Rosetta silent file (secondary structure, phi, psi, omega in degrees, C-alpha in Angstrom):
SEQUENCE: XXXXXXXXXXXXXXXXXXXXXXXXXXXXXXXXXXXXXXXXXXXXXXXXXXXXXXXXXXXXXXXXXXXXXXXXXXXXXXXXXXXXXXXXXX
SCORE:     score description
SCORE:     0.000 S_00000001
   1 L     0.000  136.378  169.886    7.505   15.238   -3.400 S_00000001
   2 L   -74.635 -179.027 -158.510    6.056   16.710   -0.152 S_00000001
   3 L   -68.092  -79.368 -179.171    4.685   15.688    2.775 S_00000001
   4 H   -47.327  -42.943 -167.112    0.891   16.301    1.751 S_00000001
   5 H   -65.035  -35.128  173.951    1.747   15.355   -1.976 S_00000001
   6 H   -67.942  -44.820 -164.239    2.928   11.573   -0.110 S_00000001
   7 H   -95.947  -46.639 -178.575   -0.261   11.013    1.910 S_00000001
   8 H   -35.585  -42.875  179.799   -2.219   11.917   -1.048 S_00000001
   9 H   -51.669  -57.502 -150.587   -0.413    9.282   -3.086 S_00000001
  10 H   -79.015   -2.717  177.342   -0.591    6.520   -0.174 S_00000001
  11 H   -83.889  -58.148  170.411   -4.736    7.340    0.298 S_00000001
  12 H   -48.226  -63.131  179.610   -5.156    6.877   -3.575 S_00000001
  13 H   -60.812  -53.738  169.133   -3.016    4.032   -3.633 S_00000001
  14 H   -27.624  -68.251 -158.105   -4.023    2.300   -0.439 S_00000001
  15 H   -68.176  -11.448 -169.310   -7.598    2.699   -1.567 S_00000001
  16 H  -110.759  -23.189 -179.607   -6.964    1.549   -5.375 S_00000001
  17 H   -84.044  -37.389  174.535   -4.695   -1.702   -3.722 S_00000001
  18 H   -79.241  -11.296  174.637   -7.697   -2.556   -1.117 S_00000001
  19 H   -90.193  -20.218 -159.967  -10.281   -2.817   -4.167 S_00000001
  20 H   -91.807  -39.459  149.918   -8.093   -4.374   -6.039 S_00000001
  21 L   -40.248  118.977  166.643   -7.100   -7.073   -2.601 S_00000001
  22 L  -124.020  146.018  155.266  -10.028   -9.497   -1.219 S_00000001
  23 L   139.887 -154.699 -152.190   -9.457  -10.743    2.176 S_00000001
  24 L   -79.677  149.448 -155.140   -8.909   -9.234    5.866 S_00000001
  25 L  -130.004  150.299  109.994   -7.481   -5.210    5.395 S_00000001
  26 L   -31.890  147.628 -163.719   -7.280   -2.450    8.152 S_00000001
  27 L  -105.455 -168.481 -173.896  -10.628   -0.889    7.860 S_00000001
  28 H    35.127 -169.210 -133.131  -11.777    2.990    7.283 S_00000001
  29 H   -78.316  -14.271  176.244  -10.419    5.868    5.799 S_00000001
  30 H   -75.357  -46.721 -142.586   -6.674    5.690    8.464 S_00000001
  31 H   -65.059  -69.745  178.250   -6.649    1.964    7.740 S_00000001
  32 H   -52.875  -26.679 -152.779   -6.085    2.922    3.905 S_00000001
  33 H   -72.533  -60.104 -176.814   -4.107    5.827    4.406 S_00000001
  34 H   -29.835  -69.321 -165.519   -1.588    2.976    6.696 S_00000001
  35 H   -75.326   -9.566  174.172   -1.786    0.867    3.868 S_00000001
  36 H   -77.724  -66.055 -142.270   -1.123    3.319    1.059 S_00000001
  37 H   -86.498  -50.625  154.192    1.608    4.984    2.646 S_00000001
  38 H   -37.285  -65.922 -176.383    3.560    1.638    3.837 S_00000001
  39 H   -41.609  -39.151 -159.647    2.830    0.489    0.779 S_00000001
  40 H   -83.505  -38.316  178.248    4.302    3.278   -1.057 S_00000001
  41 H   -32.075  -96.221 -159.745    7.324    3.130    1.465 S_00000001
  42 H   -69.172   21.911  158.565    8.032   -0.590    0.803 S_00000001
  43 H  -114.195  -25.864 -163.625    7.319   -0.462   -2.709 S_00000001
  44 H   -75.115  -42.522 -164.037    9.559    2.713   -3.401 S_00000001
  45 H   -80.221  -26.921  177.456   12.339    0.934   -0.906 S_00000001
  46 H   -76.241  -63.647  164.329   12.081   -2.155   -3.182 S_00000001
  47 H   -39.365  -30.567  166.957   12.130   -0.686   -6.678 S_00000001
  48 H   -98.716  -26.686  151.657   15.458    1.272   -5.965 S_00000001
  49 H   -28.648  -75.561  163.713   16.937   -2.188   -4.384 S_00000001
  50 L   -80.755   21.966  163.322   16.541   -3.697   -8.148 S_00000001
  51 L    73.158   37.635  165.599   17.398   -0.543   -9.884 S_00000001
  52 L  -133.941   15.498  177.863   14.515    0.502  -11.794 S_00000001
  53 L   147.778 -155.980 -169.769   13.300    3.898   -9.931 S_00000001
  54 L  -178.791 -157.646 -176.705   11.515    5.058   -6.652 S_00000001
  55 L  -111.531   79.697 -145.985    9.387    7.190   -5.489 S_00000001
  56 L  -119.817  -33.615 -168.854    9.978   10.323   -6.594 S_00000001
  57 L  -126.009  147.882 -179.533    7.660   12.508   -8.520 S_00000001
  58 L   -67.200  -45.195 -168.981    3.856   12.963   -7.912 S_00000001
  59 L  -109.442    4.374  162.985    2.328   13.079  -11.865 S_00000001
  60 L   -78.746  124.243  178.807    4.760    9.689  -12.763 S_00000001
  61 H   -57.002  -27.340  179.657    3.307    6.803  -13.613 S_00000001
  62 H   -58.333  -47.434  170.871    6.068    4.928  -12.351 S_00000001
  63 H   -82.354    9.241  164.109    5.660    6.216   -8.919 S_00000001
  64 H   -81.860  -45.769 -179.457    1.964    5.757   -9.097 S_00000001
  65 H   -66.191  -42.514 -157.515    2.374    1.450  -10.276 S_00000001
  66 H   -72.014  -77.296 -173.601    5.259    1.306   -7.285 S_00000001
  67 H   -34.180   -3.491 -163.021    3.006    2.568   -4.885 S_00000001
  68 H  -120.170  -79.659 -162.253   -0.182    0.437   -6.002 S_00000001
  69 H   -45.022  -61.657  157.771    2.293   -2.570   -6.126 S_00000001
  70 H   -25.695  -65.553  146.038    3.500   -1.848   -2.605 S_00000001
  71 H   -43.840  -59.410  173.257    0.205   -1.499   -0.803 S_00000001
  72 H    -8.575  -67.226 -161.572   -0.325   -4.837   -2.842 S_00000001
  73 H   -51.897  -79.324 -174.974    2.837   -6.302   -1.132 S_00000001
  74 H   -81.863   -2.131  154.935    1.513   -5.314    2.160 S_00000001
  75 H   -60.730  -16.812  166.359   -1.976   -6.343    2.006 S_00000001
  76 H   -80.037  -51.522 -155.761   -0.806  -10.067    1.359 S_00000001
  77 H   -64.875  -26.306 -178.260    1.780   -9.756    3.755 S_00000001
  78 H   -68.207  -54.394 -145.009   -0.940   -8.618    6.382 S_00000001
  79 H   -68.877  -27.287 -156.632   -3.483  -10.994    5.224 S_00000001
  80 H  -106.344  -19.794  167.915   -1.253  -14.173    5.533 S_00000001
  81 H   -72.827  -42.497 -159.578   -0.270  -12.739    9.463 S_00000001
  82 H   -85.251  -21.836 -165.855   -3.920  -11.795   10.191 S_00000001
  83 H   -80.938  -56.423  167.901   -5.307  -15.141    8.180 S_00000001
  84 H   -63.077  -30.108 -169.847   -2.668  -17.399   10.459 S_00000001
  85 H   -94.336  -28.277 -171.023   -3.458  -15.724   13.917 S_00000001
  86 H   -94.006  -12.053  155.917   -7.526  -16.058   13.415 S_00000001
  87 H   -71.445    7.669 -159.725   -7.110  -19.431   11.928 S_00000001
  88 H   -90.331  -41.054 -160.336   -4.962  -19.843   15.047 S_00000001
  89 H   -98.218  -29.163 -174.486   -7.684  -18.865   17.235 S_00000001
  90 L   -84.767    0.000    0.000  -10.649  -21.448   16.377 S_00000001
């Protein structure tokens, strides 16, 4: 998959992982691309770690779920950093 074909994924995905995600996010339209594209990263980087695929083709559903699952990943993982430092702060 290309370059362009990659941020397209992580903008879709980001943006289909933040509706699916409630709490604190990176906002606007870079915020999603950051979390789609991380997301896809660390979902892609996980999924060949237990053997069942990656991130590889553009019209596969598989690499469409790893990438939605990814973004997932790191929107909790943000949320529980970002959740602890502003409950941190009051």
């Amino acid at each position: 998959m290309g370059i362009i074909g990659f941020l397209i994924l992580g903008l879709i995905a980001g943006f289909i992982a933040r509706s699916i995600h409630k709490g604190p996010e990176p906002n606007g339209l870079l915020g999603t691309l950051v979390v789609g594209v991380v997301g896809a990263i660390v979902g892609g980087l996980i999924a060949s770690a237990i053997g069942i695929g990656g991130i590889d083709e553009f019209f596969s559903i598989g690499t469409w779920i790893t990438a939605i699952v990814g973004a997932l990943v790191f929107l909790f993982a943000y949320s529980a950093l970002v959740g602890n430092r502003s409950a941190a702060h009051r």
